[in-house]
Amino acid sequence: LHIGGARTALYNWLFARQNKGKFILRIEDTDTERSTDESMAAILDGMKWLGMDWDEGPGKEGPYGPYFQSQRLGIYKAHIQKLMDEGKAYPCFCTEEELKQKKETASKNKLQYRYDGTCSRLSSSEVRQALDSGKPHVIRLKIKEKKEIVIRDLIKGEIKIHTDTLDDFIILRSDGYPVYNFAVVIDDALMKINYVIRGDDHVSNTPRQILLYEALGSPVPCFAHVPMILGEDKTRLSKRHGATSVQQYREQGYLADALINYLVRLGWSYDDRQEIFSREELIEKFSLDKISGNPAVFSVKKLEWLNDVYIQKMDPDTRTQAVLPYLIKSGLVREEEVPARFNELKSIVLAFGNRIKLLADIAPQADFFFKEEHPFSPEALETFLKKIKVRPLYEKLSETLTNTGAWDKESLLAVLEGLSTRFDLKRKDYYQAIRVALTGRLFSPDLIEIMLIMGKGKTLKKIRYSLNFIIRENIG
């Protein structure tokens, strides 16, 4: 489920919810190469994670199913036959080589290529003979009328296209699978879809689809084409701009509500002074007439900021539950340990305060809490331990803390303050040295808070580990 598709689905979902309509999830999987079980599962999983529940679709069968196009091939073929029986469609036996030659001829004459309708002029006996011989063929829709097609787009306004610019286009491929334009029209007609909100890369498909609705004698739904999402370099959003799928953002630790809030604002405006919207507010306030006709620019920094806002709004228990999958996945915590250690884990999460911008940040930042032997960051090692004499401090700190009775904030603060004047270290370097001993890095949550969470035993182990390390490496 890509970001663009997720936003389009969101606009449909909000529109349906606001108008007490039905939101239909249909899986268009007639492209057998791209439509794998894994890709279908990812789409459904992404929709569920984002909280966009559907009224009809996979797992919620309604009166117009099935909702996988690959399971509707018999329906499409029946409508193909009906169009052929009515003289509105015909088989085309032109080979790829013949079509290539026609295109080359048009190009040489500086003309736009359009299929010339060769096979529409075959006699019924010629068609029957070709079909009986098993000659490969496609099915094309016959465009008879010379007329203007008018799209009354709910976002872009009125769009006019003349049929002179179209040809008798293919509706059924030679492999027996319908093309996208045909399958979606059949499905929309049978499923009684009356509003279609989609990306504006589909504008070019709409005239052909309108012709198909008319050929079928079905009502034409209302169309709303949403402008594309661009990267910050103003080119179409793609992998070179970073993550493009909903699953990737989930893995990185973005919250579903934050992503929903960000996506809806990519093109839709309500009040520039309001950035944060609950789902209830979005359902109440969303409207198609507030969608911009211009492309939206995707900003990772803006999404990160929004995600941070949502994380900070979470209560301690909820925030802890949210980061648990990332701690478990990283191997820092075993799932079966969580109930017994929940309060400890909550203390760790809260210690980081607003340092956690993404849920996945917790594992690399908090790993020292869970490891007996922490690595030292290059900055801590090269720019600090190798330049500051910390061995006497670590030795005295280990001795003093061993003999410390009470393990509370006031007692620990008194110990650290009492030792601070006994070493030839700047106050900043003194506290930084203790931080490095406990965490292996130069930046971390509050030092006293770390010691309280670790407890006396683990704190002493960390200091002794760091002391042994600098002795062994002959540094500090």
Tab-separated table of C-alpha atoms in Angstrom:
chain	number	residue	atom	x	y	z
A	1	LEU	CA	0.000	0.000	0.000
A	2	HIS	CA	1.829	3.069	-1.237
A	3	ILE	CA	1.500	6.547	0.201
A	4	GLY	CA	-0.402	7.881	-2.815
A	5	GLY	CA	-2.851	4.992	-2.766
A	6	ALA	CA	-3.291	5.325	0.990
A	7	ARG	CA	-4.171	9.021	0.661
A	8	THR	CA	-6.649	8.266	-2.144
A	9	ALA	CA	-8.245	5.543	-0.023
A	10	LEU	CA	-8.388	7.952	2.911
A	11	TYR	CA	-10.245	10.586	0.883
A	12	ASN	CA	-12.745	7.947	-0.252
A	13	TRP	CA	-13.115	6.664	3.307
A	14	LEU	CA	-13.706	10.124	4.784
A	15	PHE	CA	-16.174	11.046	2.028
A	16	ALA	CA	-18.136	7.834	2.539
A	17	ARG	CA	-18.166	8.163	6.327
A	18	GLN	CA	-19.243	11.820	6.226
A	19	ASN	CA	-22.103	11.098	3.832
A	20	LYS	CA	-23.231	7.888	5.581
A	21	GLY	CA	-22.318	5.960	2.456
A	22	LYS	CA	-20.490	2.695	1.817
A	23	PHE	CA	-16.728	2.453	1.481
A	24	ILE	CA	-15.880	-0.423	-0.838
A	25	LEU	CA	-12.472	-2.109	-0.911
A	26	ARG	CA	-11.926	-3.875	-4.218
A	27	ILE	CA	-8.695	-5.669	-5.059
A	28	GLU	CA	-7.764	-5.082	-8.692
A	29	ASP	CA	-5.497	-8.073	-9.215
A	30	THR	CA	-5.841	-8.939	-12.883
A	31	ASP	CA	-2.156	-8.087	-13.416
A	32	THR	CA	-0.909	-11.566	-12.547
A	33	GLU	CA	2.768	-10.567	-12.424
A	34	ARG	CA	2.312	-7.788	-9.868
A	35	SER	CA	-0.566	-9.270	-7.877
A	36	THR	CA	0.980	-11.757	-5.462
A	37	ASP	CA	-0.486	-13.122	-2.252
A	38	GLU	CA	2.137	-11.125	-0.355
A	39	SER	CA	1.225	-7.838	-2.052
A	40	MET	CA	-2.481	-8.393	-1.431
A	41	ALA	CA	-1.857	-9.218	2.230
A	42	ALA	CA	0.264	-6.058	2.565
A	43	ILE	CA	-2.564	-3.899	1.182
A	44	LEU	CA	-5.131	-5.367	3.559
A	45	ASP	CA	-2.729	-5.149	6.504
A	46	GLY	CA	-1.911	-1.524	5.677
A	47	MET	CA	-5.582	-0.573	5.465
A	48	LYS	CA	-6.330	-2.244	8.799
A	49	TRP	CA	-3.344	-0.601	10.489
A	50	LEU	CA	-4.450	2.821	9.274
A	51	GLY	CA	-7.915	2.140	10.648
A	52	MET	CA	-9.733	2.521	7.339
A	53	ASP	CA	-12.417	-0.093	7.809
A	54	TRP	CA	-14.437	-1.054	4.767
A	55	ASP	CA	-18.129	-1.844	4.526
A	56	GLU	CA	-17.780	-4.320	1.683
A	57	GLY	CA	-14.690	-6.133	0.462
A	58	PRO	CA	-12.342	-8.958	1.465
A	59	GLY	CA	-13.566	-10.477	4.708
A	60	LYS	CA	-16.778	-8.413	4.580
A	61	GLU	CA	-18.656	-9.920	1.697
A	62	GLY	CA	-21.587	-7.851	0.479
A	63	PRO	CA	-24.283	-8.299	-2.154
A	64	TYR	CA	-22.018	-7.337	-5.072
A	65	GLY	CA	-18.991	-9.599	-4.526
A	66	PRO	CA	-16.623	-11.213	-5.038
A	67	TYR	CA	-14.273	-8.282	-4.393
A	68	PHE	CA	-11.143	-9.687	-6.016
A	69	GLN	CA	-11.184	-8.992	-9.753
A	70	SER	CA	-9.377	-12.275	-10.448
A	71	GLN	CA	-12.511	-14.016	-9.131
A	72	ARG	CA	-14.813	-12.040	-11.448
A	73	LEU	CA	-13.453	-13.149	-14.848
A	74	GLY	CA	-16.706	-14.923	-15.747
A	75	ILE	CA	-18.628	-11.700	-15.101
A	76	TYR	CA	-16.325	-9.717	-17.388
A	77	LYS	CA	-16.507	-12.256	-20.190
A	78	ALA	CA	-20.322	-12.268	-20.054
A	79	HIS	CA	-20.351	-8.488	-20.526
A	80	ILE	CA	-17.766	-8.746	-23.301
A	81	GLN	CA	-20.030	-11.184	-25.124
A	82	LYS	CA	-23.029	-8.895	-24.604
A	83	LEU	CA	-21.179	-5.951	-26.137
A	84	MET	CA	-20.125	-8.123	-29.083
A	85	ASP	CA	-23.666	-9.424	-29.601
A	86	GLU	CA	-24.873	-5.823	-29.693
A	87	GLY	CA	-22.203	-4.850	-32.228
A	88	LYS	CA	-20.470	-2.532	-29.746
A	89	ALA	CA	-17.248	-4.549	-29.564
A	90	TYR	CA	-15.335	-6.807	-31.933
A	91	PRO	CA	-12.365	-9.184	-32.018
A	92	CYS	CA	-9.117	-7.801	-33.417
A	93	PHE	CA	-6.663	-10.253	-34.971
A	94	CYS	CA	-3.927	-7.759	-35.865
A	95	THR	CA	-0.526	-9.069	-34.871
A	96	GLU	CA	2.028	-7.126	-32.866
A	97	GLU	CA	4.158	-6.803	-35.995
A	98	GLU	CA	1.257	-5.362	-37.996
A	99	LEU	CA	0.462	-2.860	-35.261
A	100	LYS	CA	4.135	-1.912	-35.013
A	101	GLN	CA	4.223	-1.150	-38.733
A	102	LYS	CA	1.102	1.018	-38.428
A	103	LYS	CA	2.725	2.972	-35.589
A	104	GLU	CA	5.937	3.458	-37.584
A	105	THR	CA	3.965	4.692	-40.592
A	106	ALA	CA	2.083	7.190	-38.420
A	107	SER	CA	5.357	8.356	-36.895
A	108	LYS	CA	6.963	8.882	-40.325
A	109	ASN	CA	3.975	10.964	-41.366
A	110	LYS	CA	4.210	12.889	-38.065
A	111	LEU	CA	0.760	11.718	-37.049
A	112	GLN	CA	-0.469	10.519	-33.671
A	113	TYR	CA	-1.043	6.777	-33.910
A	114	ARG	CA	-4.575	5.493	-33.428
A	115	TYR	CA	-5.783	2.049	-34.339
A	116	ASP	CA	-7.457	2.348	-37.736
A	117	GLY	CA	-10.269	-0.152	-37.114
A	118	THR	CA	-9.038	-2.719	-39.661
A	119	CYS	CA	-10.696	-5.680	-37.935
A	120	SER	CA	-13.974	-3.819	-37.409
A	121	ARG	CA	-14.468	-4.125	-41.165
A	122	LEU	CA	-14.087	-7.920	-41.314
A	123	SER	CA	-17.154	-9.855	-42.437
A	124	SER	CA	-18.901	-12.185	-39.998
A	125	SER	CA	-17.602	-15.206	-41.944
A	126	GLU	CA	-14.004	-13.901	-41.737
A	127	VAL	CA	-14.379	-13.381	-38.007
A	128	ARG	CA	-15.861	-16.848	-37.511
A	129	GLN	CA	-13.106	-18.483	-39.557
A	130	ALA	CA	-10.385	-16.700	-37.543
A	131	LEU	CA	-12.019	-17.621	-34.245
A	132	ASP	CA	-12.541	-21.259	-35.248
A	133	SER	CA	-8.876	-21.535	-36.242
A	134	GLY	CA	-7.837	-20.325	-32.801
A	135	LYS	CA	-6.137	-17.204	-34.097
A	136	PRO	CA	-4.935	-15.007	-31.187
A	137	HIS	CA	-7.013	-11.900	-30.726
A	138	VAL	CA	-8.048	-9.111	-28.431
A	139	ILE	CA	-11.456	-7.490	-28.059
A	140	ARG	CA	-11.861	-3.795	-28.852
A	141	LEU	CA	-14.678	-1.389	-28.086
A	142	LYS	CA	-16.124	0.179	-31.232
A	143	ILE	CA	-16.264	3.957	-31.035
A	144	LYS	CA	-18.873	5.093	-33.551
A	145	GLU	CA	-19.900	8.578	-32.638
A	146	LYS	CA	-17.898	11.681	-33.341
A	147	LYS	CA	-18.681	13.583	-30.204
A	148	GLU	CA	-17.346	15.524	-27.271
A	149	ILE	CA	-16.993	13.751	-23.931
A	150	VAL	CA	-17.463	16.000	-20.911
A	151	ILE	CA	-15.984	15.050	-17.531
A	152	ARG	CA	-17.503	17.098	-14.730
A	153	ASP	CA	-14.682	16.606	-12.285
A	154	LEU	CA	-15.481	17.520	-8.672
A	155	ILE	CA	-11.940	18.830	-8.135
A	156	LYS	CA	-10.642	19.886	-11.550
A	157	GLY	CA	-13.860	21.237	-12.961
A	158	GLU	CA	-15.101	20.539	-16.472
A	159	ILE	CA	-12.770	18.591	-18.772
A	160	LYS	CA	-13.639	18.067	-22.464
A	161	ILE	CA	-12.202	15.383	-24.752
A	162	HIS	CA	-13.280	14.666	-28.316
A	163	THR	CA	-13.610	11.095	-29.535
A	164	ASP	CA	-11.479	12.039	-32.558
A	165	THR	CA	-8.490	11.732	-30.221
A	166	LEU	CA	-9.413	8.158	-29.238
A	167	ASP	CA	-9.342	4.875	-31.091
A	168	ASP	CA	-11.171	1.555	-30.759
A	169	PHE	CA	-9.357	0.591	-27.568
A	170	ILE	CA	-8.731	-2.883	-26.216
A	171	ILE	CA	-11.053	-4.111	-23.456
A	172	LEU	CA	-9.971	-7.784	-23.330
A	173	ARG	CA	-6.370	-8.928	-23.766
A	174	SER	CA	-5.389	-11.990	-25.766
A	175	ASP	CA	-4.727	-13.891	-22.512
A	176	GLY	CA	-8.417	-13.603	-21.607
A	177	TYR	CA	-7.925	-10.973	-18.891
A	178	PRO	CA	-9.810	-7.688	-19.074
A	179	VAL	CA	-7.856	-4.442	-19.183
A	180	TYR	CA	-8.089	-2.087	-16.205
A	181	ASN	CA	-10.482	0.359	-17.869
A	182	PHE	CA	-13.015	-2.339	-18.671
A	183	ALA	CA	-12.870	-4.269	-15.385
A	184	VAL	CA	-13.339	-1.207	-13.177
A	185	VAL	CA	-16.305	0.020	-15.204
A	186	ILE	CA	-18.054	-3.349	-14.981
A	187	ASP	CA	-17.339	-3.519	-11.254
A	188	ASP	CA	-18.403	0.062	-10.550
A	189	ALA	CA	-21.612	-0.432	-12.509
A	190	LEU	CA	-22.520	-3.725	-10.805
A	191	MET	CA	-21.469	-2.535	-7.345
A	192	LYS	CA	-23.565	0.635	-7.784
A	193	ILE	CA	-20.600	2.944	-7.203
A	194	ASN	CA	-21.679	6.560	-7.603
A	195	TYR	CA	-18.509	8.388	-6.503
A	196	VAL	CA	-14.972	7.597	-7.663
A	197	ILE	CA	-12.133	9.532	-6.004
A	198	ARG	CA	-8.716	8.689	-7.467
A	199	GLY	CA	-5.355	10.107	-8.524
A	200	ASP	CA	-5.260	12.517	-11.452
A	201	ASP	CA	-3.013	10.133	-13.372
A	202	HIS	CA	-6.355	8.458	-14.191
A	203	VAL	CA	-7.793	11.490	-15.975
A	204	SER	CA	-6.690	10.029	-19.310
A	205	ASN	CA	-8.620	6.826	-18.530
A	206	THR	CA	-11.879	8.582	-17.740
A	207	PRO	CA	-13.064	9.332	-21.324
A	208	ARG	CA	-12.723	5.661	-22.269
A	209	GLN	CA	-14.531	4.615	-19.122
A	210	ILE	CA	-17.373	7.028	-19.819
A	211	LEU	CA	-17.733	5.498	-23.285
A	212	LEU	CA	-17.913	2.056	-21.668
A	213	TYR	CA	-20.594	3.154	-19.174
A	214	GLU	CA	-22.630	4.484	-22.076
A	215	ALA	CA	-22.129	1.306	-24.102
A	216	LEU	CA	-23.330	-0.738	-21.131
A	217	GLY	CA	-26.276	1.581	-20.529
A	218	SER	CA	-25.074	2.251	-16.962
A	219	PRO	CA	-25.090	5.574	-15.058
A	220	VAL	CA	-21.775	7.416	-15.083
A	221	PRO	CA	-20.469	7.989	-11.524
A	222	CYS	CA	-19.154	11.313	-10.265
A	223	PHE	CA	-15.388	11.596	-10.647
A	224	ALA	CA	-12.927	13.481	-8.461
A	225	HIS	CA	-9.286	13.367	-9.532
A	226	VAL	CA	-6.807	14.138	-6.775
A	227	PRO	CA	-3.491	15.834	-7.713
A	228	MET	CA	-0.357	13.734	-7.356
A	229	ILE	CA	2.052	13.709	-4.416
A	230	LEU	CA	5.524	15.038	-5.228
A	231	GLY	CA	8.866	14.669	-3.522
A	232	GLU	CA	10.618	17.732	-2.141
A	233	ASP	CA	12.437	18.125	-5.473
A	234	LYS	CA	8.988	18.547	-7.076
A	235	THR	CA	9.192	15.280	-9.029
A	236	ARG	CA	6.724	12.442	-8.619
A	237	LEU	CA	7.140	10.694	-5.254
A	238	SER	CA	9.270	7.580	-5.665
A	239	LYS	CA	11.769	5.377	-3.837
A	240	ARG	CA	14.566	7.869	-4.403
A	241	HIS	CA	12.770	10.187	-1.976
A	242	GLY	CA	12.836	7.538	0.746
A	243	ALA	CA	10.095	5.255	2.019
A	244	THR	CA	7.024	5.136	-0.206
A	245	SER	CA	4.911	2.368	1.339
A	246	VAL	CA	2.710	2.483	4.408
A	247	GLN	CA	4.441	-0.653	5.734
A	248	GLN	CA	7.839	1.078	5.673
A	249	TYR	CA	6.518	4.001	7.699
A	250	ARG	CA	4.972	1.600	10.167
A	251	GLU	CA	8.290	-0.251	10.555
A	252	GLN	CA	10.124	3.030	11.122
A	253	GLY	CA	7.849	3.794	14.038
A	254	TYR	CA	5.272	6.235	12.734
A	255	LEU	CA	1.871	6.156	14.385
A	256	ALA	CA	-1.160	5.376	12.229
A	257	ASP	CA	-3.029	8.447	13.510
A	258	ALA	CA	-0.072	10.711	12.718
A	259	LEU	CA	0.227	9.318	9.194
A	260	ILE	CA	-3.525	9.696	8.631
A	261	ASN	CA	-3.391	13.289	9.883
A	262	TYR	CA	-0.457	14.046	7.593
A	263	LEU	CA	-1.888	12.354	4.509
A	264	VAL	CA	-5.232	14.122	4.690
A	265	ARG	CA	-3.444	17.475	4.779
A	266	LEU	CA	-1.478	16.621	1.636
A	267	GLY	CA	-3.833	18.517	-0.640
A	268	TRP	CA	-6.791	19.187	1.665
A	269	SER	CA	-7.162	22.343	3.701
A	270	TYR	CA	-9.627	23.386	6.343
A	271	ASP	CA	-8.012	25.988	8.556
A	272	ASP	CA	-4.317	26.783	8.250
A	273	ARG	CA	-4.202	27.439	11.985
A	274	GLN	CA	-5.214	23.871	12.809
A	275	GLU	CA	-2.671	21.113	12.219
A	276	ILE	CA	-3.980	18.307	14.409
A	277	PHE	CA	-7.291	16.601	13.612
A	278	SER	CA	-8.930	13.655	15.301
A	279	ARG	CA	-10.631	11.135	13.027
A	280	GLU	CA	-13.991	12.375	14.217
A	281	GLU	CA	-13.036	15.928	13.227
A	282	LEU	CA	-11.812	14.770	9.825
A	283	ILE	CA	-15.057	12.937	9.124
A	284	GLU	CA	-16.993	16.029	10.153
A	285	LYS	CA	-14.924	18.630	8.299
A	286	PHE	CA	-13.650	16.842	5.157
A	287	SER	CA	-15.030	17.985	1.812
A	288	LEU	CA	-13.926	17.572	-1.790
A	289	ASP	CA	-14.217	21.285	-2.529
A	290	LYS	CA	-11.342	21.942	-0.115
A	291	ILE	CA	-8.929	19.727	-2.063
A	292	SER	CA	-6.360	21.752	-3.958
A	293	GLY	CA	-5.969	21.366	-7.685
A	294	ASN	CA	-2.190	21.567	-7.307
A	295	PRO	CA	0.202	18.710	-6.483
A	296	ALA	CA	1.165	18.281	-2.822
A	297	VAL	CA	4.797	18.069	-1.675
A	298	PHE	CA	5.665	15.281	0.751
A	299	SER	CA	7.903	16.470	3.602
A	300	VAL	CA	9.468	13.815	5.832
A	301	LYS	CA	10.436	16.503	8.354
A	302	LYS	CA	6.840	17.655	8.656
A	303	LEU	CA	5.649	14.070	9.107
A	304	GLU	CA	8.314	13.474	11.782
A	305	TRP	CA	7.218	16.618	13.616
A	306	LEU	CA	3.597	15.494	13.516
A	307	ASN	CA	4.528	12.005	14.694
A	308	ASP	CA	6.441	13.514	17.619
A	309	VAL	CA	3.371	15.547	18.590
A	310	TYR	CA	1.234	12.397	18.628
A	311	ILE	CA	3.801	10.441	20.647
A	312	GLN	CA	4.046	13.178	23.276
A	313	LYS	CA	0.248	13.213	23.593
A	314	MET	CA	0.148	9.518	24.517
A	315	ASP	CA	-0.275	8.541	28.165
A	316	PRO	CA	2.656	6.560	29.658
A	317	ASP	CA	1.038	3.127	29.415
A	318	THR	CA	-0.087	3.654	25.818
A	319	ARG	CA	3.319	4.971	24.747
A	320	THR	CA	5.020	1.987	26.379
A	321	GLN	CA	2.670	-0.460	24.654
A	322	ALA	CA	3.400	1.301	21.353
A	323	VAL	CA	7.183	0.850	21.573
A	324	LEU	CA	7.120	-2.728	22.889
A	325	PRO	CA	7.048	-4.365	19.415
A	326	TYR	CA	10.272	-2.518	18.525
A	327	LEU	CA	12.023	-3.588	21.732
A	328	ILE	CA	10.913	-7.176	21.161
A	329	LYS	CA	11.878	-7.178	17.481
A	330	SER	CA	15.346	-5.852	18.333
A	331	GLY	CA	15.879	-8.699	20.792
A	332	LEU	CA	16.254	-6.393	23.816
A	333	VAL	CA	13.148	-7.794	25.510
A	334	ARG	CA	11.455	-11.172	25.255
A	335	GLU	CA	7.710	-11.030	24.822
A	336	GLU	CA	7.080	-13.311	27.780
A	337	GLU	CA	9.022	-10.931	30.042
A	338	VAL	CA	6.829	-7.921	29.329
A	339	PRO	CA	4.114	-8.346	32.005
A	340	ALA	CA	6.634	-8.665	34.840
A	341	ARG	CA	8.846	-5.857	33.535
A	342	PHE	CA	6.184	-3.448	32.316
A	343	ASN	CA	6.757	-0.789	34.983
A	344	GLU	CA	10.506	-0.894	34.380
A	345	LEU	CA	9.966	-0.585	30.636
A	346	LYS	CA	7.579	2.314	31.182
A	347	SER	CA	10.230	4.097	33.263
A	348	ILE	CA	12.751	3.617	30.455
A	349	VAL	CA	10.352	4.982	27.835
A	350	LEU	CA	9.450	7.995	29.943
A	351	ALA	CA	13.117	8.702	30.686
A	352	PHE	CA	13.655	9.539	27.037
A	353	GLY	CA	10.928	12.179	27.089
A	354	ASN	CA	10.740	13.935	23.729
A	355	ARG	CA	13.903	12.271	22.381
A	356	ILE	CA	11.766	9.559	20.781
A	357	LYS	CA	10.484	11.038	17.508
A	358	LEU	CA	9.723	7.627	15.973
A	359	LEU	CA	8.709	4.534	17.921
A	360	ALA	CA	11.612	2.592	16.409
A	361	ASP	CA	14.054	5.105	17.933
A	362	ILE	CA	13.646	3.445	21.319
A	363	ALA	CA	15.725	0.350	20.517
A	364	PRO	CA	19.003	2.001	19.407
A	365	GLN	CA	18.714	4.738	22.038
A	366	ALA	CA	17.792	2.566	25.020
A	367	ASP	CA	19.853	-0.547	24.300
A	368	PHE	CA	22.322	0.197	27.144
A	369	PHE	CA	19.537	-0.448	29.680
A	370	PHE	CA	19.265	-4.044	28.493
A	371	LYS	CA	22.899	-4.971	27.776
A	372	GLU	CA	25.450	-5.931	30.406
A	373	GLU	CA	28.317	-4.935	28.135
A	374	HIS	CA	27.479	-1.830	26.203
A	375	PRO	CA	29.544	-0.691	23.201
A	376	PHE	CA	31.139	2.753	23.258
A	377	SER	CA	30.114	5.151	20.532
A	378	PRO	CA	32.969	6.495	18.354
A	379	GLU	CA	32.320	9.977	19.773
A	380	ALA	CA	32.533	8.747	23.368
A	381	LEU	CA	35.655	6.753	22.667
A	382	GLU	CA	37.658	9.053	20.403
A	383	THR	CA	36.675	12.492	21.623
A	384	PHE	CA	36.282	11.684	25.309
A	385	LEU	CA	37.719	8.526	26.875
A	386	LYS	CA	40.997	8.778	24.969
A	387	LYS	CA	41.464	12.392	26.058
A	388	ILE	CA	40.105	12.471	29.637
A	389	LYS	CA	41.675	10.652	32.603
A	390	VAL	CA	38.667	8.841	34.027
A	391	ARG	CA	40.207	5.764	35.664
A	392	PRO	CA	40.523	7.332	39.156
A	393	LEU	CA	36.926	8.532	38.939
A	394	TYR	CA	35.567	5.119	37.943
A	395	GLU	CA	37.513	3.423	40.727
A	396	LYS	CA	36.306	5.844	43.412
A	397	LEU	CA	32.757	5.916	42.050
A	398	SER	CA	32.561	2.116	42.192
A	399	GLU	CA	33.825	2.090	45.764
A	400	THR	CA	31.516	4.878	46.954
A	401	LEU	CA	28.364	3.507	45.328
A	402	THR	CA	29.095	0.046	46.702
A	403	ASN	CA	28.968	1.512	50.197
A	404	THR	CA	25.884	3.648	49.502
A	405	GLY	CA	22.833	2.450	51.399
A	406	ALA	CA	19.805	4.348	50.144
A	407	TRP	CA	19.259	4.284	46.380
A	408	ASP	CA	17.071	7.303	45.768
A	409	LYS	CA	17.351	10.577	43.908
A	410	GLU	CA	18.564	12.652	46.889
A	411	SER	CA	21.154	10.101	48.002
A	412	LEU	CA	22.591	9.582	44.531
A	413	LEU	CA	22.718	13.300	43.869
A	414	ALA	CA	24.588	13.785	47.154
A	415	VAL	CA	27.117	11.095	46.200
A	416	LEU	CA	27.790	12.561	42.760
A	417	GLU	CA	28.033	16.112	44.075
A	418	GLY	CA	30.327	14.991	46.895
A	419	LEU	CA	32.757	13.372	44.471
A	420	SER	CA	32.668	16.129	41.862
A	421	THR	CA	35.403	18.265	43.536
A	422	ARG	CA	37.834	15.415	44.151
A	423	PHE	CA	38.988	14.995	40.544
A	424	ASP	CA	40.851	17.227	38.161
A	425	LEU	CA	37.912	17.374	35.762
A	426	LYS	CA	35.680	20.149	34.583
A	427	ARG	CA	32.182	19.748	35.980
A	428	LYS	CA	30.815	19.041	32.500
A	429	ASP	CA	33.470	16.395	31.838
A	430	TYR	CA	32.907	14.855	35.269
A	431	TYR	CA	29.243	14.151	34.625
A	432	GLN	CA	29.925	13.208	31.030
A	433	ALA	CA	32.439	10.601	32.215
A	434	ILE	CA	29.813	8.970	34.427
A	435	ARG	CA	27.308	9.077	31.579
A	436	VAL	CA	29.775	7.299	29.292
A	437	ALA	CA	30.447	4.674	31.953
A	438	LEU	CA	26.743	3.833	32.205
A	439	THR	CA	25.629	4.186	28.595
A	440	GLY	CA	28.685	4.155	26.330
A	441	ARG	CA	27.578	7.404	24.694
A	442	LEU	CA	27.725	11.151	25.174
A	443	PHE	CA	23.982	11.780	25.046
A	444	SER	CA	21.293	10.073	27.093
A	445	PRO	CA	18.442	10.781	29.501
A	446	ASP	CA	19.061	12.309	32.938
A	447	LEU	CA	21.950	10.622	34.746
A	448	ILE	CA	20.236	10.153	38.103
A	449	GLU	CA	17.155	8.781	36.358
A	450	ILE	CA	19.320	6.240	34.539
A	451	MET	CA	20.855	5.085	37.842
A	452	LEU	CA	17.427	4.786	39.481
A	453	ILE	CA	16.063	2.680	36.610
A	454	MET	CA	19.139	0.460	36.463
A	455	GLY	CA	19.247	-0.045	40.211
A	456	LYS	CA	22.368	-0.450	42.302
A	457	GLY	CA	23.493	-3.815	40.991
A	458	LYS	CA	23.361	-2.989	37.292
A	459	THR	CA	24.817	0.498	37.823
A	460	LEU	CA	27.874	-0.974	39.563
A	461	LYS	CA	28.272	-3.608	36.837
A	462	LYS	CA	28.255	-0.869	34.189
A	463	ILE	CA	30.886	1.207	35.992
A	464	ARG	CA	33.145	-1.825	36.575
A	465	TYR	CA	32.723	-2.909	32.969
A	466	SER	CA	33.812	0.545	31.768
A	467	LEU	CA	36.715	0.553	34.240
A	468	ASN	CA	37.924	-2.831	33.017
A	469	PHE	CA	37.566	-1.666	29.426
A	470	ILE	CA	39.826	1.385	29.820
A	471	ILE	CA	42.367	-0.656	31.790
A	472	ARG	CA	42.401	-3.363	29.143
A	473	GLU	CA	42.653	-0.872	26.288
A	474	ASN	CA	45.111	1.307	28.245
A	475	ILE	CA	43.071	4.479	27.743
A	476	GLY	CA	41.480	7.061	29.969
